Amino acid sequence: MDQRTTGEGDPFTVLTVGNSTGTIETEPFWLDRQPVVAGVRRGHIAQVIGEVESYRDRPQLKVTSLRVLPPESVDARTLLPSVGSVDRYWETLDGWRAEIRKPRLKRVVDLFYTDDDFRRRYQECPASVRGHHAAIGGLLKHTTEVAAIARTIARAAAADTELVLAGVLLHDIGKIESYSWDGVFGHTETGSLLGHVVLGALMLDRRLAAEQPPPCTETERNILLHLLLSHHGRKEFGSPVLPMTLEAEVLHWADNASARTASVAEALSNPANFPSGIVSSGIRGLDGRRFFRGNSDWGAA
Amino acid sequence: MDQRTTGEGDPFTVLTVGNSTGTIETEPFWLDRQPVVAGVRRGHIAQVIGEVESYRDRPQLKVTSLRVLPPESVDARTLLPSVGSVDRYWETLDGWRAEIRKPRLKRVVDLFYTDDDFRRRYQECPASVRGHHAAIGGLLKHTTEVAAIARTIARAAAADTELVLAGVLLHDIGKIESYSWDGVFGHTETGSLLGHVVLGALMLDRRLAAEQPPPCTETERNILLHLLLSHHGRKEFGSPVLPMTLEAEVLHWADNASARTASVAEALSNPANFPSGIVSSGIRGLDGRRFFRGNSDWGAA
Amino acid sequence: MDQRTTGEGDPFTVLTVGNSTGTIETEPFWLDRQPVVAGVRRGHIAQVIGEVESYRDRPQLKVTSLRVLPPESVDARTLLPSVGSVDRYWETLDGWRAEIRKPRLKRVVDLFYTDDDFRRRYQECPASVRGHHAAIGGLLKHTTEVAAIARTIARAAAADTELVLAGVLLHDIGKIESYSWDGVFGHTETGSLLGHVVLGALMLDRRLAAEQPPPCTETERNILLHLLLSHHGRKEFGSPVLPMTLEAEVLHWADNASARTASVAEALSNPANFPSGIVSSGIRGLDGRRFFRGNSDWGAA
Amino acid sequence: MDQRTTGEGDPFTVLTVGNSTGTIETEPFWLDRQPVVAGVRRGHIAQVIGEVESYRDRPQLKVTSLRVLPPESVDARTLLPSVGSVDRYWETLDGWRAEIRKPRLKRVVDLFYTDDDFRRRYQECPASVRGHHAAIGGLLKHTTEVAAIARTIARAAAADTELVLAGVLLHDIGKIESYSWDGVFGHTETGSLLGHVVLGALMLDRRLAAEQPPPCTETERNILLHLLLSHHGRKEFGSPVLPMTLEAEVLHWADNASARTASVAEALSNPANFPSGIVSSGIRGLDGRRFFRGNSDWGAA
Amino acid sequence: MDQRTTGEGDPFTVLTVGNSTGTIETEPFWLDRQPVVAGVRRGHIAQVIGEVESYRDRPQLKVTSLRVLPPESVDARTLLPSVGSVDRYWETLDGWRAEIRKPRLKRVVDLFYTDDDFRRRYQECPASVRGHHAAIGGLLKHTTEVAAIARTIARAAAADTELVLAGVLLHDIGKIESYSWDGVFGHTETGSLLGHVVLGALMLDRRLAAEQPPPCTETERNILLHLLLSHHGRKEFGSPVLPMTLEAEVLHWADNASARTASVAEALSNPANFPSGIVSSGIRGLDGRRFFRGNSDWGAA
Amino acid sequence: MDQRTTGEGDPFTVLTVGNSTGTIETEPFWLDRQPVVAGVRRGHIAQVIGEVESYRDRPQLKVTSLRVLPPESVDARTLLPSVGSVDRYWETLDGWRAEIRKPRLKRVVDLFYTDDDFRRRYQECPASVRGHHAAIGGLLKHTTEVAAIARTIARAAAADTELVLAGVLLHDIGKIESYSWDGVFGHTETGSLLGHVVLGALMLDRRLAAEQPPPCTETERNILLHLLLSHHGRKEFGSPVLPMTLEAEVLHWADNASARTASVAEALSNPANFPSGIVSSGIRGLDGRRFFRGNSDWGAA
């Protein structure tokens, strides 16, 4: 919701309305139609009827009617950006998970991944609030990408692929308690105070403690906790300890590769980043870097 | 244990022997007396009889007899540097702890501080392996200093002094599982993999979970965990989250003030740091800074 | 003074008026009442009569009359934020100062602290222009806090408490020539060009040079100048030399502890930092950190 | 070659001799056998006959005869560490290269990869002088790993996999002119003055300029040069421009993942890094980090 | 072009019009005269007739008529900021160039500096897009300054002055392909993807390759390429290699000295940087530093 | 003085003896001749008679007789490295100083530069203890270089050349009280505690205060003090304030250019930095950079 003034000084209001498929700006509401948008606030859910037109080469929604709905009338999650159906991610991940054969490792992973409550929350959770994979289902998509990359790196580096995969599956579990996605993406109080890295370690520690007999040895628990704690790879990025095992190193780079390339892909696909041609303006969330979206068919027909 | 060669090329051996009161170098063992020191290794416990002499203004131990003892024959802790009797620290800390009146806060702190096992380990543990307060009892001394400083800062900043004190008492509990002090100071496997900051948070979390009914609310637990996790004050220093409450900020600066000034005091009192006068060489553990030990009586009689 | 436009596009003006007890926003001045605020500028002194009302849970001043006053008609200092009566700070500081017994140290400190002109300026000066203790009397309040904290640290670290206290009393004297507080807080030309750290050293150096016979030895003068110059503790923070004595180290941490915890306390007490709940937005002057103002009574009745 | 002195002061010499399969220390040469090693220098090629024994749990070569050979008598490359047969790397890489179908992209890549001289040098070159994959054939092995990882990331990020693969194949070509491997690994004069990143870009630019008609358009040449120049990902790491395309971002993370995990794997497999147990000392080339080589079978039979 | 609103809420438009001698703001265009500026956009070329008046001590253009012209009707370069006639810079530079007597060095430099096309582009090119010497002719002016400074440093450091001068003349040639100056200053696609540092090296390399027989030896080419590549002096500033020769070091500091002092001189001469007196606000392009434009005649008549 | 052991284990001693023209190593003193060097210590002054021979391409002093002299028997300064006669530097500097015509500026500069005591100390003082121009007379040579460079930059940047020159002449005066050069180069106690930057400002301030009537205005004094304080250009490098005037900026870059290029020239001329060819090992005092001393005659006869 944005109040602006024309070059001629006439004030007007433009709404940005969105659903799970994207966002679009409305036509301007001039003074005479301000009553239509009078009570609208950021985060409100509304029924909007109108027609998509084009203004200066950008799509614009001509609004016929706009009605704010009570919060509980709609499942807010259906209106947030979403990765779509998560079935294919589960299929891939569960398939790879089945390859974990070491008994105690399998047992620990399954404490979470055979728990329906966990699966339901995990498949809804975004991978970040404003950065990469910030969408319903984003965390699951990110996890699947990290798993694919980590498996490839693990083979190249001769790491323990089962342990790497377990690390991938557990490394971000803290996010389901750190993020909220009821209408807008945000941080929970717990997430703000503890951070998703440590919160994940606490969640794993608590889950293990709840199981009798212990599903793994103390050293094994430490190795897993270390994988979670060190996956950001640098203290400045919130990891209180740096990777000390090959598997932790593999996990870190796979996580980084998925997160960073997704961020760049999202920046390149956002026309708002390219106000004046094929070189973008400096992108804030990516160290102020500029991007280039020129391309070529390299002579392909 | 140090093998050296004279300007004339004659090899000799010098031992550094220590007990809880300090260390001293022996006279050189020349070739003819090498058999005396043949089997001695770093960390060995030995019975040494001799006489303290002076060589070039430095004390030197003239050894009459030297006998390596079996490890179990002596309590190794009695031979490490030590802060001496810990009674006065307990007296001070327990006195201040008694001022905590908020019921649930008191209950949480007492889970540890009325536990004899905890007290026994806590009063032995060093505050660091090679840095400040690296001595048996050093952690308790450090805790007492932090408490005194934190109380003063808390009053100045109008922070919740009870919560600050609880934070002081709990902030370093992870060290008793992170450090080892059986003969030499070192890190445990758990301490290496998790770090004492997060390990402390896990220990608090586990202890709270073991208690029924819960000794505090979930938000209260988060506030306490946050105090532990953020007390290093900067991510580069191993805190995965930065202080978000006034009490966490107070704790951080009090901890820093005790640790850093103790390090400087120790550097200034170590003659080895002043090989050529009143300005030291660059001290590695203190950012390579130089120190000045000149002083004055300011006209005092 | 802030010109804004409503959601409906109607322009209006809101004044922020303040006196020594705080600031409050006025009701909006719409187009029809713009003449009332036409000549008002930032820094003007005005007589404002009105009534405090409430608008969306925030207090708002409904203005009955507003009259800009000539600058000389009012003592501008009485209108700036203020710590209130400074008597208690003087009482505390002068008491501690009396404990300095080393003759030449006492003499140096008293050159300033028994000088009425110095005391008058010192007790008015803010401790910063926009940061911590930015209030009339703020420097004296800050000095008292630093003294309390430094004394506690000094005892813990076995530093020379008299020298530490002298350092506390002198470390910020440069601020009374670096800052201005006539109507708004600002920097003097001298303060901009030399900085308060070096300016303090110059002021001490000049004052000592003006005294015959010299109140202290040359080494003593250097030790004091070093205390002033190194008190920011890091070159990036404007100290041209790093602390080389235990007393300089103690002073640095005490100064830091007072300044930083005061900044956090001020950030936490400012509702404008908490636009959307109990977690703040990122605070610019505090490294962009977020803060948490949730709390608990821990079961206290 | 290392001259040492015993605890008893007796000097002796120990050689470290190596071939492509590894290195081993000799038994000590005492004074009486010094003539045997008198003329030996670092980098010399020698025929050594002896027997492997064990001393304090470490293997040791008991030397029967030792004869220094003239430099030209042996191909020095056969004595350097080596990754072994490179056939499997070529097979994999050439297979993937065959999947590049865009005509001009294929043409550019083949300018190098169908050139026998290039292939011969490329398959000998190490990937670094002292870091990861520092072995004959190391560059080819590293390239194969980067290709595998980059393809996985490219699929996850929906990047142009053909262009990514071309970038992988070309990104390190500058190393064949920057490094030397005649007896010991080193840097060429050109490599020192220009660096392998820019040298690779110059080599590509020259090769393209030598072809008539031009194998690709000017924009395509720029896109490829950009891939080479930006692949270190940060200016501090020697990339004069930062990745601006999704393919450059993918290449950077794949390169990093291969290089860093290989370095960690090498550090973990080197017993010299673990002088005192399962936690290593700080490893210089890896930011001084410590590593952990404890492990577990997780209950596997 | 700036739309604003008065304190009274009346919207208006102010244009900033400029030609090669500078820029000036127009009087406000109120609602009634908006049609005059309706079609004007940033970068448009317009014929503006009016009168310069003064408003609140700042000059203001009272516009009588304003007519947007077709882009091709005027040479856009004549309207950009300009350093004026470039003859004196050529005279100085060509004079110094004539002092290069080493045959192959002279030959390389003359490949560019006797090429009329090169000279025409070089004398138009700005030295930066928004920073120092951002003016038509700025690059030539900057080059002349760097040459003067570098010659002085070279003499002091006993460097090879001919080689230093050659480095000065060639170090920024990449800018003529990296920048564009048709109407506004900008970056070319090639400049964005490769950066002017490497692009200059490629241009030199290509030019040398086009000459038969080679104008210099391979080592000489490397020495020159190194001068270009290293002239930013630090990797963070875009130099992929750091200066390894005395001449490269001299070039770097001369370049820096010209660029930085020009930036400061420009900041000091811009009244917009001094909104409130003789100390500026923090200048963004200069690390946020503040500047002082007070001065004195030091008693000169 | 260096005790070493041969490959065969025979201990020996090598002296490094030097005078103002350089240093040379002696032949080894074997066990039988140890008595000759028995009492020699670092810093001793000795009369050495011998012959220069060559050993493995390096010069070596074959010592016939060696006699330690009493400290007072020789002026130690004559044995330190030296820039030689300082007359030409004085001639240049005094000539340029004569061009300062602004009365009060000239008066301030002459307070120092017409003072014979000052001139005597200034012309002996090194410009650093271990870095650039570390030689008797080095400070004067450095000052002359900075003056030449600063004058050139000042003209390019249209700065006040008289003020810049005054800044050059005064910027390092603190070094004559910060450094000592009696036998070896070192730091004074005052220099360690205050640093030469602030010490210079104090010396200027005291000298101005000693003059009646004041030789300049207060603003002028601040401008000069600012020049001294800011000349290191960055807080990390010990300047408590950053350059705020164009003249301070010019001074900073001229100082940097002289110091850095001198350091590089010295590193390049030291054969010890090039143990293995034309590329040096990493040079500690120059950020670990490597240097290249290959060169070419570019076809000159």
JSON list of C-alpha atoms in Angstrom, two decimals, chain E residues 67-173:
[
{"chain": "E", "resi": 67, "resn": "ARG", "atom": "CA", "xyz": [11.57, 23.22, -25.32]},
{"chain": "E", "resi": 68, "resn": "VAL", "atom": "CA", "xyz": [12.63, 19.59, -25.39]},
{"chain": "E", "resi": 69, "resn": "LEU", "atom": "CA", "xyz": [14.87, 18.95, -28.43]},
{"chain": "E", "resi": 70, "resn": "PRO", "atom": "CA", "xyz": [15.21, 15.73, -30.40]},
{"chain": "E", "resi": 71, "resn": "PRO", "atom": "CA", "xyz": [18.23, 13.74, -29.16]},
{"chain": "E", "resi": 72, "resn": "GLU", "atom": "CA", "xyz": [20.14, 13.96, -32.42]},
{"chain": "E", "resi": 73, "resn": "SER", "atom": "CA", "xyz": [19.81, 17.72, -32.70]},
{"chain": "E", "resi": 74, "resn": "VAL", "atom": "CA", "xyz": [22.71, 18.43, -30.36]},
{"chain": "E", "resi": 75, "resn": "ASP", "atom": "CA", "xyz": [26.00, 16.72, -29.60]},
{"chain": "E", "resi": 76, "resn": "ALA", "atom": "CA", "xyz": [25.22, 15.39, -26.15]},
{"chain": "E", "resi": 77, "resn": "ARG", "atom": "CA", "xyz": [28.86, 15.59, -25.14]},
{"chain": "E", "resi": 78, "resn": "THR", "atom": "CA", "xyz": [28.76, 19.36, -25.32]},
{"chain": "E", "resi": 79, "resn": "LEU", "atom": "CA", "xyz": [26.21, 19.35, -22.53]},
{"chain": "E", "resi": 80, "resn": "LEU", "atom": "CA", "xyz": [27.95, 17.10, -20.06]},
{"chain": "E", "resi": 81, "resn": "PRO", "atom": "CA", "xyz": [30.32, 18.46, -17.45]},
{"chain": "E", "resi": 82, "resn": "SER", "atom": "CA", "xyz": [33.65, 18.98, -19.10]},
{"chain": "E", "resi": 83, "resn": "VAL", "atom": "CA", "xyz": [37.20, 19.87, -18.13]},
{"chain": "E", "resi": 84, "resn": "GLY", "atom": "CA", "xyz": [37.33, 22.30, -21.03]},
{"chain": "E", "resi": 85, "resn": "SER", "atom": "CA", "xyz": [40.03, 22.38, -23.63]},
{"chain": "E", "resi": 86, "resn": "VAL", "atom": "CA", "xyz": [42.28, 19.35, -23.49]},
{"chain": "E", "resi": 87, "resn": "ASP", "atom": "CA", "xyz": [45.15, 20.88, -25.45]},
{"chain": "E", "resi": 88, "resn": "ARG", "atom": "CA", "xyz": [47.26, 21.70, -22.43]},
{"chain": "E", "resi": 89, "resn": "TYR", "atom": "CA", "xyz": [46.96, 18.13, -21.13]},
{"chain": "E", "resi": 90, "resn": "TRP", "atom": "CA", "xyz": [48.05, 16.69, -24.46]},
{"chain": "E", "resi": 91, "resn": "GLU", "atom": "CA", "xyz": [50.91, 19.13, -24.62]},
{"chain": "E", "resi": 92, "resn": "THR", "atom": "CA", "xyz": [52.18, 18.08, -21.21]},
{"chain": "E", "resi": 93, "resn": "LEU", "atom": "CA", "xyz": [51.65, 14.36, -21.72]},
{"chain": "E", "resi": 94, "resn": "ASP", "atom": "CA", "xyz": [53.09, 14.26, -25.23]},
{"chain": "E", "resi": 95, "resn": "GLY", "atom": "CA", "xyz": [56.11, 16.18, -23.98]},
{"chain": "E", "resi": 96, "resn": "TRP", "atom": "CA", "xyz": [56.74, 13.69, -21.23]},
{"chain": "E", "resi": 97, "resn": "ARG", "atom": "CA", "xyz": [56.05, 10.80, -23.59]},
{"chain": "E", "resi": 98, "resn": "ALA", "atom": "CA", "xyz": [58.81, 12.07, -25.86]},
{"chain": "E", "resi": 99, "resn": "GLU", "atom": "CA", "xyz": [61.23, 11.44, -23.00]},
{"chain": "E", "resi": 100, "resn": "ILE", "atom": "CA", "xyz": [60.67, 7.69, -23.24]},
{"chain": "E", "resi": 101, "resn": "ARG", "atom": "CA", "xyz": [63.81, 6.57, -25.09]},
{"chain": "E", "resi": 102, "resn": "LYS", "atom": "CA", "xyz": [63.91, 2.80, -24.53]},
{"chain": "E", "resi": 103, "resn": "PRO", "atom": "CA", "xyz": [63.00, 1.56, -28.00]},
{"chain": "E", "resi": 104, "resn": "ARG", "atom": "CA", "xyz": [60.55, -1.22, -27.27]},
{"chain": "E", "resi": 105, "resn": "LEU", "atom": "CA", "xyz": [58.86, 0.69, -24.48]},
{"chain": "E", "resi": 106, "resn": "LYS", "atom": "CA", "xyz": [58.39, 3.70, -26.73]},
{"chain": "E", "resi": 107, "resn": "ARG", "atom": "CA", "xyz": [57.02, 1.47, -29.47]},
{"chain": "E", "resi": 108, "resn": "VAL", "atom": "CA", "xyz": [54.37, -0.04, -27.22]},
{"chain": "E", "resi": 109, "resn": "VAL", "atom": "CA", "xyz": [53.20, 3.30, -25.85]},
{"chain": "E", "resi": 110, "resn": "ASP", "atom": "CA", "xyz": [53.06, 4.82, -29.31]},
{"chain": "E", "resi": 111, "resn": "LEU", "atom": "CA", "xyz": [50.84, 2.00, -30.57]},
{"chain": "E", "resi": 112, "resn": "PHE", "atom": "CA", "xyz": [48.14, 3.83, -28.64]},
{"chain": "E", "resi": 113, "resn": "TYR", "atom": "CA", "xyz": [49.32, 7.39, -28.31]},
{"chain": "E", "resi": 114, "resn": "THR", "atom": "CA", "xyz": [49.99, 7.98, -32.02]},
{"chain": "E", "resi": 115, "resn": "ASP", "atom": "CA", "xyz": [46.64, 6.48, -32.97]},
{"chain": "E", "resi": 116, "resn": "ASP", "atom": "CA", "xyz": [44.17, 9.25, -33.75]},
{"chain": "E", "resi": 117, "resn": "ASP", "atom": "CA", "xyz": [41.12, 7.13, -32.98]},
{"chain": "E", "resi": 118, "resn": "PHE", "atom": "CA", "xyz": [42.51, 6.26, -29.60]},
{"chain": "E", "resi": 119, "resn": "ARG", "atom": "CA", "xyz": [43.37, 9.90, -28.87]},
{"chain": "E", "resi": 120, "resn": "ARG", "atom": "CA", "xyz": [39.91, 11.09, -29.84]},
{"chain": "E", "resi": 121, "resn": "ARG", "atom": "CA", "xyz": [38.15, 8.62, -27.58]},
{"chain": "E", "resi": 122, "resn": "TYR", "atom": "CA", "xyz": [40.67, 9.03, -24.77]},
{"chain": "E", "resi": 123, "resn": "GLN", "atom": "CA", "xyz": [40.31, 12.80, -24.66]},
{"chain": "E", "resi": 124, "resn": "GLU", "atom": "CA", "xyz": [36.55, 12.57, -24.36]},
{"chain": "E", "resi": 125, "resn": "CYS", "atom": "CA", "xyz": [36.32, 9.79, -21.79]},
{"chain": "E", "resi": 126, "resn": "PRO", "atom": "CA", "xyz": [35.51, 10.66, -18.17]},
{"chain": "E", "resi": 127, "resn": "ALA", "atom": "CA", "xyz": [37.79, 9.25, -15.44]},
{"chain": "E", "resi": 128, "resn": "SER", "atom": "CA", "xyz": [34.79, 7.85, -13.59]},
{"chain": "E", "resi": 129, "resn": "VAL", "atom": "CA", "xyz": [31.02, 7.71, -13.86]},
{"chain": "E", "resi": 130, "resn": "ARG", "atom": "CA", "xyz": [30.09, 9.40, -10.61]},
{"chain": "E", "resi": 131, "resn": "GLY", "atom": "CA", "xyz": [33.35, 9.88, -8.70]},
{"chain": "E", "resi": 132, "resn": "HIS", "atom": "CA", "xyz": [36.51, 11.88, -9.38]},
{"chain": "E", "resi": 133, "resn": "HIS", "atom": "CA", "xyz": [37.02, 13.66, -12.72]},
{"chain": "E", "resi": 134, "resn": "ALA", "atom": "CA", "xyz": [33.54, 12.63, -13.88]},
{"chain": "E", "resi": 135, "resn": "ALA", "atom": "CA", "xyz": [33.65, 14.99, -16.84]},
{"chain": "E", "resi": 136, "resn": "ILE", "atom": "CA", "xyz": [34.31, 14.94, -20.57]},
{"chain": "E", "resi": 137, "resn": "GLY", "atom": "CA", "xyz": [38.11, 15.07, -20.75]},
{"chain": "E", "resi": 138, "resn": "GLY", "atom": "CA", "xyz": [38.38, 13.94, -17.15]},
{"chain": "E", "resi": 139, "resn": "LEU", "atom": "CA", "xyz": [40.41, 10.85, -17.99]},
{"chain": "E", "resi": 140, "resn": "LEU", "atom": "CA", "xyz": [43.02, 12.88, -19.85]},
{"chain": "E", "resi": 141, "resn": "LYS", "atom": "CA", "xyz": [43.23, 15.40, -17.02]},
{"chain": "E", "resi": 142, "resn": "HIS", "atom": "CA", "xyz": [43.54, 12.57, -14.48]},
{"chain": "E", "resi": 143, "resn": "THR", "atom": "CA", "xyz": [46.24, 10.90, -16.58]},
{"chain": "E", "resi": 144, "resn": "THR", "atom": "CA", "xyz": [48.22, 14.13, -16.69]},
{"chain": "E", "resi": 145, "resn": "GLU", "atom": "CA", "xyz": [47.96, 14.51, -12.91]},
{"chain": "E", "resi": 146, "resn": "VAL", "atom": "CA", "xyz": [48.99, 10.90, -12.32]},
{"chain": "E", "resi": 147, "resn": "ALA", "atom": "CA", "xyz": [51.93, 11.39, -14.65]},
{"chain": "E", "resi": 148, "resn": "ALA", "atom": "CA", "xyz": [53.14, 14.47, -12.79]},
{"chain": "E", "resi": 149, "resn": "ILE", "atom": "CA", "xyz": [52.80, 12.80, -9.41]},
{"chain": "E", "resi": 150, "resn": "ALA", "atom": "CA", "xyz": [54.27, 9.48, -10.56]},
{"chain": "E", "resi": 151, "resn": "ARG", "atom": "CA", "xyz": [57.33, 11.19, -12.01]},
{"chain": "E", "resi": 152, "resn": "THR", "atom": "CA", "xyz": [57.98, 12.87, -8.68]},
{"chain": "E", "resi": 153, "resn": "ILE", "atom": "CA", "xyz": [57.52, 9.68, -6.70]},
{"chain": "E", "resi": 154, "resn": "ALA", "atom": "CA", "xyz": [59.63, 7.71, -9.19]},
{"chain": "E", "resi": 155, "resn": "ARG", "atom": "CA", "xyz": [62.53, 10.11, -8.74]},
{"chain": "E", "resi": 156, "resn": "ALA", "atom": "CA", "xyz": [62.27, 9.89, -4.95]},
{"chain": "E", "resi": 157, "resn": "ALA", "atom": "CA", "xyz": [62.15, 6.09, -5.01]},
{"chain": "E", "resi": 158, "resn": "ALA", "atom": "CA", "xyz": [64.75, 5.70, -7.76]},
{"chain": "E", "resi": 159, "resn": "ALA", "atom": "CA", "xyz": [62.29, 3.79, -9.92]},
{"chain": "E", "resi": 160, "resn": "ASP", "atom": "CA", "xyz": [62.55, 3.46, -13.70]},
{"chain": "E", "resi": 161, "resn": "THR", "atom": "CA", "xyz": [60.81, 6.70, -14.69]},
{"chain": "E", "resi": 162, "resn": "GLU", "atom": "CA", "xyz": [60.32, 5.67, -18.28]},
{"chain": "E", "resi": 163, "resn": "LEU", "atom": "CA", "xyz": [58.56, 2.49, -17.30]},
{"chain": "E", "resi": 164, "resn": "VAL", "atom": "CA", "xyz": [56.50, 4.35, -14.70]},
{"chain": "E", "resi": 165, "resn": "LEU", "atom": "CA", "xyz": [55.39, 6.87, -17.31]},
{"chain": "E", "resi": 166, "resn": "ALA", "atom": "CA", "xyz": [54.48, 4.11, -19.74]},
{"chain": "E", "resi": 167, "resn": "GLY", "atom": "CA", "xyz": [52.42, 2.55, -16.94]},
{"chain": "E", "resi": 168, "resn": "VAL", "atom": "CA", "xyz": [50.67, 5.86, -16.31]},
{"chain": "E", "resi": 169, "resn": "LEU", "atom": "CA", "xyz": [49.83, 6.29, -20.00]},
{"chain": "E", "resi": 170, "resn": "LEU", "atom": "CA", "xyz": [48.42, 2.78, -20.30]},
{"chain": "E", "resi": 171, "resn": "HIS", "atom": "CA", "xyz": [46.90, 2.07, -16.89]},
{"chain": "E", "resi": 172, "resn": "ASP", "atom": "CA", "xyz": [43.39, 3.36, -17.60]},
{"chain": "E", "resi": 173, "resn": "ILE", "atom": "CA", "xyz": [42.99, 2.65, -21.32]}
]
